[in-house]
Short mmCIF file of C-alpha atoms in Angstrom, two decimals:
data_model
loop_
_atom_site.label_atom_id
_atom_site.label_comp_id
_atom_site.label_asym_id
_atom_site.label_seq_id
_atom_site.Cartn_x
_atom_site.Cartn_y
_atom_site.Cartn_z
CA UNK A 62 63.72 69.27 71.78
CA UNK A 63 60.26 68.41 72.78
CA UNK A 64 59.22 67.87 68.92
CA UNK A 65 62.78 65.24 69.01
CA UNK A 66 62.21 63.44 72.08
CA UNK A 67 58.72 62.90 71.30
CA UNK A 68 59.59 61.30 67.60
CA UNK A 69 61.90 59.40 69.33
CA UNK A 70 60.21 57.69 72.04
CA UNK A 71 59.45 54.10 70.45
CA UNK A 72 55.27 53.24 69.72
CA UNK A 73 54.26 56.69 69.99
CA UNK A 74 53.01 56.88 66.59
CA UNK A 75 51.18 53.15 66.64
CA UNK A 76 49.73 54.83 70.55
CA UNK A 77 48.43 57.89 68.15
CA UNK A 78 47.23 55.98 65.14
CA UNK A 79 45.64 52.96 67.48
CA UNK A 80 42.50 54.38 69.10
CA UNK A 81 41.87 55.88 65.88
CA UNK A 82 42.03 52.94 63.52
CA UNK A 83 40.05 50.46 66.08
CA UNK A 84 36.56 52.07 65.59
CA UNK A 85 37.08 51.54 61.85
CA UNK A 86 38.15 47.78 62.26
CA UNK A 87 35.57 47.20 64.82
CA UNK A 88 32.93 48.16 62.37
CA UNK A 89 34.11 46.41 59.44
CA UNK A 90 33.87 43.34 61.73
CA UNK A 91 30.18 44.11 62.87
CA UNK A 92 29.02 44.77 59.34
CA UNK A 93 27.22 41.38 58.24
CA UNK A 94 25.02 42.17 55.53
CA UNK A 95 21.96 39.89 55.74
CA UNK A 96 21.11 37.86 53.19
CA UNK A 97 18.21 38.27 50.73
CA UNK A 98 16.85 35.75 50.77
CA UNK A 99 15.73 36.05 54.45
CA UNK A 100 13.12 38.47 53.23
CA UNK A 101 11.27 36.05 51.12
CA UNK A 102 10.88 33.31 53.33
CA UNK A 103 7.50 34.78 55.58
CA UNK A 104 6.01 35.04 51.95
CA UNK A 105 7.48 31.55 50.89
CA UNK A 106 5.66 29.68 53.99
CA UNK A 107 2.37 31.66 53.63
CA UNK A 108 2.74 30.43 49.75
CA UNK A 109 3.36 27.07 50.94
CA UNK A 110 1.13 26.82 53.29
CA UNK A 111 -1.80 27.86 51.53
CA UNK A 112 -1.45 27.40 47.82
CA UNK A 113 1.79 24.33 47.07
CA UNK A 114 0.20 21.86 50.12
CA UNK A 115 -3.84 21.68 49.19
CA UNK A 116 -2.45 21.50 45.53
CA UNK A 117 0.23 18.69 46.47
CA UNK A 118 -3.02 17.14 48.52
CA UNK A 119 -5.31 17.53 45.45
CA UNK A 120 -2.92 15.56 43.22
CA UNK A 121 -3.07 12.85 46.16
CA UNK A 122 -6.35 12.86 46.77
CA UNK A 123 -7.37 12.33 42.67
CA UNK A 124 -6.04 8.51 43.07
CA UNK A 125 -8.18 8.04 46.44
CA UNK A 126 -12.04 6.82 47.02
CA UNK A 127 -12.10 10.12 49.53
CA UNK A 128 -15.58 11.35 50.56
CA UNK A 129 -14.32 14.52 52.60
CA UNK A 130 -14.50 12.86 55.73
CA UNK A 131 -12.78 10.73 57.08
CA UNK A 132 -10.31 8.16 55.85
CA UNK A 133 -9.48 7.43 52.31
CA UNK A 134 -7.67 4.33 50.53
CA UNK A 135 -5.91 4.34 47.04
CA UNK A 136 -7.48 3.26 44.33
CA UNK A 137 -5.22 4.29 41.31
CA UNK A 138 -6.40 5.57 37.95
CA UNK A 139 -10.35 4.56 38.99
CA UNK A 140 -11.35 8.21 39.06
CA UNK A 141 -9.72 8.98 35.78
CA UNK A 142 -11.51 5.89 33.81
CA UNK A 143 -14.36 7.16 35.40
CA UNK A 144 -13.97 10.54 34.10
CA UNK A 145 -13.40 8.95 30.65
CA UNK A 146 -17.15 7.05 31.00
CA UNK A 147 -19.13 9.33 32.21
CA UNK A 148 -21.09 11.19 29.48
CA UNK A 149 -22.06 14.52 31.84
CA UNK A 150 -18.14 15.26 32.17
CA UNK A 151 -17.45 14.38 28.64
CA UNK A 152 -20.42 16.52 27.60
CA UNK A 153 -19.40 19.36 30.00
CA UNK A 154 -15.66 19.06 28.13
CA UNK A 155 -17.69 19.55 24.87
CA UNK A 156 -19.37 22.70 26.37
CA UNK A 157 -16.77 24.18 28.30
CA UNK A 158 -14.69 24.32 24.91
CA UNK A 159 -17.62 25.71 22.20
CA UNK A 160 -18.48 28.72 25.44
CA UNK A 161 -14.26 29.04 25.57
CA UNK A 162 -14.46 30.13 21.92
CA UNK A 163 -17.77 31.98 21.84
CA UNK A 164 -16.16 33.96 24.77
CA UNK A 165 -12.62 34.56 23.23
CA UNK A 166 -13.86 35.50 19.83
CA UNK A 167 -16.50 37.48 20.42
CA UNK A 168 -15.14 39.29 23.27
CA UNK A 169 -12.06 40.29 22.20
CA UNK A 170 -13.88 41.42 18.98
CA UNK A 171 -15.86 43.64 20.45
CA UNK A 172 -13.29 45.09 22.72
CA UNK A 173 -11.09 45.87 20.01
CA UNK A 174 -13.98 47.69 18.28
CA UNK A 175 -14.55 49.36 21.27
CA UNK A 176 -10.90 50.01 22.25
CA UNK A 177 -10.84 51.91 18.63
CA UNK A 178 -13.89 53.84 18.91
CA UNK A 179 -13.08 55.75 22.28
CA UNK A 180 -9.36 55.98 21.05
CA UNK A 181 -9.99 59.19 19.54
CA UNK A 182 -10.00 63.22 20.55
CA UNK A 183 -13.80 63.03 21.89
CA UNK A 184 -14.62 64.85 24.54
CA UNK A 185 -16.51 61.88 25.90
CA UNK A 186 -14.48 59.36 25.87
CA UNK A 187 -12.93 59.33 29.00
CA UNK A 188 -17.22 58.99 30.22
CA UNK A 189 -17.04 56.10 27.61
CA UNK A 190 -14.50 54.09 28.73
CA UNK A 191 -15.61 53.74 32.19
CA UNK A 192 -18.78 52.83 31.41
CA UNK A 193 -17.69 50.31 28.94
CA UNK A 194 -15.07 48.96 31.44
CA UNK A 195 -17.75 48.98 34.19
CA UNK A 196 -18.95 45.71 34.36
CA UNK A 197 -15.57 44.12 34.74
CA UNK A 198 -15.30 45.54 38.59
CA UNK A 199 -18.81 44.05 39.30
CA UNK A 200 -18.66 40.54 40.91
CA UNK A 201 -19.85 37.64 38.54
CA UNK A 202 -22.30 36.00 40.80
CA UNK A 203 -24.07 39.63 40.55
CA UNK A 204 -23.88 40.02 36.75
CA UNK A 205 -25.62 36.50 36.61
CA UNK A 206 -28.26 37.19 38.67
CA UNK A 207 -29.09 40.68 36.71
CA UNK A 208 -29.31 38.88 33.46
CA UNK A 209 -31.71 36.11 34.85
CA UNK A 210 -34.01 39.66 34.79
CA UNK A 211 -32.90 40.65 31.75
CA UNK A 212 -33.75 36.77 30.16
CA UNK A 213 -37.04 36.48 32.19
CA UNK A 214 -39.21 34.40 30.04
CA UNK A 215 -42.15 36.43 30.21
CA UNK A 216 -43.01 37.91 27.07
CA UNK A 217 -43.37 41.54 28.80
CA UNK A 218 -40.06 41.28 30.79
CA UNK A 219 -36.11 42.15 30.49
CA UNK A 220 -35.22 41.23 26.79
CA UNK A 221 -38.34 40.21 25.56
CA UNK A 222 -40.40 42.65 26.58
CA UNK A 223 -37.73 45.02 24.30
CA UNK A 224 -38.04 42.92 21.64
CA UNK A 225 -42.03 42.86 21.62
CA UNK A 226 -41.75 46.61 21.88
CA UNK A 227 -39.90 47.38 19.07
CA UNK A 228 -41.93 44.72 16.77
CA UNK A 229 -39.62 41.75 17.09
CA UNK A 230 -41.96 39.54 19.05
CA UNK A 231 -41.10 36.84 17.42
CA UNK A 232 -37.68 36.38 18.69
CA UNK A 233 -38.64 36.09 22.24
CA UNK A 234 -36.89 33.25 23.81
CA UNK A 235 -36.87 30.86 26.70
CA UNK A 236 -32.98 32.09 27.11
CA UNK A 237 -31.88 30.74 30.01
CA UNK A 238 -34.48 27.55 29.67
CA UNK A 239 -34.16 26.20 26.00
CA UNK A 240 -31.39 23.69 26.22
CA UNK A 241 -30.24 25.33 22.39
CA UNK A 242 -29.54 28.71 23.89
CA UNK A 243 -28.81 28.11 27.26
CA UNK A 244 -25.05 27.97 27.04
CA UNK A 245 -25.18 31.30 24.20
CA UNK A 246 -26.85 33.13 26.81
CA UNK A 247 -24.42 32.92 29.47
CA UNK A 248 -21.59 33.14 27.12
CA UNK A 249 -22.97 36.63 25.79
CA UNK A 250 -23.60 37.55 30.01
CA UNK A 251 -19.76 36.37 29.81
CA UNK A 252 -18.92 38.87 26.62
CA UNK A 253 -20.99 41.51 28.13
CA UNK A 254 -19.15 41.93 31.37
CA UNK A 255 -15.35 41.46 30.23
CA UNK A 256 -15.72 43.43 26.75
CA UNK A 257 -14.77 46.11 28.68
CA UNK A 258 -12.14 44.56 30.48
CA UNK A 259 -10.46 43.35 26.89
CA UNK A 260 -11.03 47.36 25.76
CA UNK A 261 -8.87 48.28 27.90
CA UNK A 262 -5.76 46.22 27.56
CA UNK A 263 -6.40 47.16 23.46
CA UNK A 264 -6.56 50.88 24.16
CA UNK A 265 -3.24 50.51 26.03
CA UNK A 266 -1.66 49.21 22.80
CA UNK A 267 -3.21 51.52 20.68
CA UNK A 268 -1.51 54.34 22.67
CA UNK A 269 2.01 52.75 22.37
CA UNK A 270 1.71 52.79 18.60
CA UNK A 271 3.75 55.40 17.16
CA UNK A 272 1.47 58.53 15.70
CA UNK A 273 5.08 59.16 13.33
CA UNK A 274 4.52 55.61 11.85
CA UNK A 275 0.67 56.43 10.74
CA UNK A 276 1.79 60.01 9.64
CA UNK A 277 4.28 58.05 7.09
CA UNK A 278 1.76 55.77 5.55
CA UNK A 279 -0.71 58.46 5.47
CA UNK A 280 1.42 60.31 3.61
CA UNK A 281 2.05 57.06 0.90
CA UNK A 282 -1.29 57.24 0.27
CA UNK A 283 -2.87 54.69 2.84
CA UNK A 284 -6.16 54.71 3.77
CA UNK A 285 -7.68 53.85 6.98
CA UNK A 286 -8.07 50.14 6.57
CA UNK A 287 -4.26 50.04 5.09
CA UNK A 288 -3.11 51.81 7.94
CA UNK A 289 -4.98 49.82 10.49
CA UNK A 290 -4.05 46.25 8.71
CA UNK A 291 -0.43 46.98 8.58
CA UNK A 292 0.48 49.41 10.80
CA UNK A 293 -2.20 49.22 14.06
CA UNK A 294 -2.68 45.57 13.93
CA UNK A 295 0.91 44.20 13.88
CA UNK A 296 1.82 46.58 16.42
CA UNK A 297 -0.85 45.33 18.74
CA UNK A 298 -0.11 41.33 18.75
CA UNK A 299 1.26 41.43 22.48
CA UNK A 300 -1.63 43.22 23.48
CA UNK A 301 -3.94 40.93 21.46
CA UNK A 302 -1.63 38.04 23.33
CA UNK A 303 -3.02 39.16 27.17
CA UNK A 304 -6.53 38.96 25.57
CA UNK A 305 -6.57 36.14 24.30
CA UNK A 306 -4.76 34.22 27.34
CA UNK A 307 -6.61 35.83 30.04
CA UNK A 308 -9.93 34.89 28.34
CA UNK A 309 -8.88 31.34 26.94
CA UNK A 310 -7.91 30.48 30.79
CA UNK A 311 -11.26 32.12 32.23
CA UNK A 312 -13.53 30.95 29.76
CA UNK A 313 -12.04 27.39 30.26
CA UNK A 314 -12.84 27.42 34.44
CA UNK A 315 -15.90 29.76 33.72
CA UNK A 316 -17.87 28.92 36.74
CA UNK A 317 -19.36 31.69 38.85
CA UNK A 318 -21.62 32.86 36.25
CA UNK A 319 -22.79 29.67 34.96
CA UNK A 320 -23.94 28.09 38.22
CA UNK A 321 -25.75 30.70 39.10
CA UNK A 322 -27.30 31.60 36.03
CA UNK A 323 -28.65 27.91 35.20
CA UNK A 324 -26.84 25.59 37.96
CA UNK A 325 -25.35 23.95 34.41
CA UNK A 326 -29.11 23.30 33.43
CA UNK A 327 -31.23 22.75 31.92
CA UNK A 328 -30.17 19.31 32.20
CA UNK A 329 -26.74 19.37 31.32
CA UNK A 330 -26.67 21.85 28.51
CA UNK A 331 -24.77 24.25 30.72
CA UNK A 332 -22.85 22.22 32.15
CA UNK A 333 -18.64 22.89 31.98
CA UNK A 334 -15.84 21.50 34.17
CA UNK A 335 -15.85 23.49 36.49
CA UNK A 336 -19.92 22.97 37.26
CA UNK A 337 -19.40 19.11 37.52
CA UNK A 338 -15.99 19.49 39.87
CA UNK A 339 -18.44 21.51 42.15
CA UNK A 340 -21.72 19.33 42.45
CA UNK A 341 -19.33 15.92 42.61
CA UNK A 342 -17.51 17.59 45.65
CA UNK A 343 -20.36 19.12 47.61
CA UNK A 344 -23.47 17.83 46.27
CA UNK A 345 -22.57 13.70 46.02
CA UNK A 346 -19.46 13.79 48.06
CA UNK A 347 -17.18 12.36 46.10
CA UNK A 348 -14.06 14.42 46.69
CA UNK A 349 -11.59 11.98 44.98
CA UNK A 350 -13.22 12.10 41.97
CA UNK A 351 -13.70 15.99 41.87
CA UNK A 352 -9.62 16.31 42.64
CA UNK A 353 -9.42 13.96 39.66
CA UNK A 354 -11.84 16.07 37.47
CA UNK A 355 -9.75 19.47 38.89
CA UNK A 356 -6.34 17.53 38.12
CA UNK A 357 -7.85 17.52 34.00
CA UNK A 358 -8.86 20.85 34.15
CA UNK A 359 -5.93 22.17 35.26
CA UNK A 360 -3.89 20.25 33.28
CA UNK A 361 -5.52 21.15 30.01
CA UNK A 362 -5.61 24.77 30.55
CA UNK A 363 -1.99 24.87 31.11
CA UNK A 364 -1.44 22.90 28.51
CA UNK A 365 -3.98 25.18 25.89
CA UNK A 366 -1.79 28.27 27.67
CA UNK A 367 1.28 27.15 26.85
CA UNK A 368 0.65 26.81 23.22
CA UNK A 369 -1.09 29.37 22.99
CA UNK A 370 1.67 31.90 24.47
CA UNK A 371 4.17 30.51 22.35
CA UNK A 372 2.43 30.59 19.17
CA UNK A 373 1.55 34.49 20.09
CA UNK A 374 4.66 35.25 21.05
CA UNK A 375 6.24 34.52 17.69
CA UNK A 376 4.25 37.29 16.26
CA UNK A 377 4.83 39.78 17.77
CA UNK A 378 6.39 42.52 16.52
CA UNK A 379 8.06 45.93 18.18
CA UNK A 380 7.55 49.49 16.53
#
């Protein structure tokens, strides 16, 4: 009778079931899930705030007379047909493209050279490669000022002093102070310091090549050179593509190491881009010119990196 009266009685079941089911609804009503983008907006104002305004400003400040201080007042495209007259910019355009090219052919030669000679089963290569990668963790502004030793002039010091002691006298060199080698010498202090670096980024492709795919052509009768032209090398392209970007874009706003190597000297033979931006800014004070001469710069190595991404990009192959 009790088990009756008690299905009988009208709501008891909705009484039983209620405090039960209420948790679960109040729950499902308290679970917002926050949205992601939340998360990104501290990093999206310190971006803002420090990288997308001064850059916004820069492109303002290119069509202004600005001197740093103070006020400024519009003067259009005057900076830029200035840019286009003076001969020390258009010279330092000339320069900053020939030590752009030393830099990016010889340095990624010799890091793929090196990049092949430690990838093998020595027991010192693993001593080898950080030595050879080094110099890439030193800070530029140091590597400069060891190779003004190493190109002292005097004939018993840093390079020539080595080549008067092993009989080559006769190719010691003003390095740093002949106006013909100037630039050469800081673009081999460029090659000597990021060789490494390049060696690296190589070896890493080297190791993603398939040993089963050198087995095969060993085994047709390919010899090393074979192997390496048509089996190594394709399979390296988007390794060779970091390379060459990372040192077409440094070589192009090279800076550190040429201003205080030779200050862009002597005279002007030195002198790149990113040397005349400087001494315009903080040495004559003409910051709205300097914006102008960054606004080029930047311009043409994003244009140079676009180009060259997608050319290297359409070689590349995958094993």
């Amino acid at each position: 009778m009790t088990r009756t009266s008690e299905r009988s009685v009208p709501g008891t079941a909705d009484k039983v079931a209620g405090p039960s089911a209420d948790p679960v609804r109040r729950v499902r009503h308290r679970d917002h899930t926050t949205p992601p983008w939340i998360f990104v907006v501290p990093a999206l104002a310190v971006y803002g705030v420090v990288v997308l305004y001064p850059s916004l400003a820069g492109v303002m400040y290119a069509f202004t007379d600005w001197s740093g201080i103070g006020g400024f007042s519009f003067i259009g495209l005057d900076n830029f047909r200035t840019l286009l007259d003076d001969s020390r910019a258009l010279e330092s355009v000339s320069n900053t493209l020939l030590l752009t090219i030393a830099v990016v052919v010889v340095q990624n030669g010799v890091g793929l050279l090196l990049a092949l000679g430690v990838h093998t089963s020595m027991r010192s290569r693993a001593l080898l490669r950080l030595i050879f990668f080094a110099p890439a963790v030193v800070s530029p502004v140091m590597v400069a000022i060891l190779w003004k030793y190493v190109y002292n002039p005097d004939n018993g010091a840093g390079l020539n002093g080595v080549l008067g002691a092993i009989g080559l006298g006769g190719l010691r060199q003003d390095w740093l102070g002949d106006p013909s080698l100037a630039l050469w010498s800081v673009a081999a202090m460029v090659v000597w310091q990021y060789a490494g670096y390049s060696m690296v980024v190589f070896l890493a492709g080297l190791q993603g090549v398939p040993a089963e795919l050198h087995e095969a052509a060993r085994i047709d009768g390919a010899d090393s050179w074979q192997r390496f032209r048509h089996v190594t090398w394709p399979l390296l392209a988007p390794a060779l593509t970091i390379n060459l970007m990372l040192s077409t874009i440094g070589g192009l706003k090279l800076f550190d190491q040429v201003y205080a190597a030779t200050n862009g000297g002597p005279g002007t033979a030195s002198e790149t881009l990113s040397t005349v931006l400087y001494k315009e800014a903080f040495v004559y004070g003409k910051f709205g010119y300097s914006t102008a001469v960054a606004l080029v710069l930047a311009l043409f190595v994003a244009a140079v990196s676009l180009v060259q991404l997608r050319h290297l990009r359409a070689r590349e192959v995958t094993a």
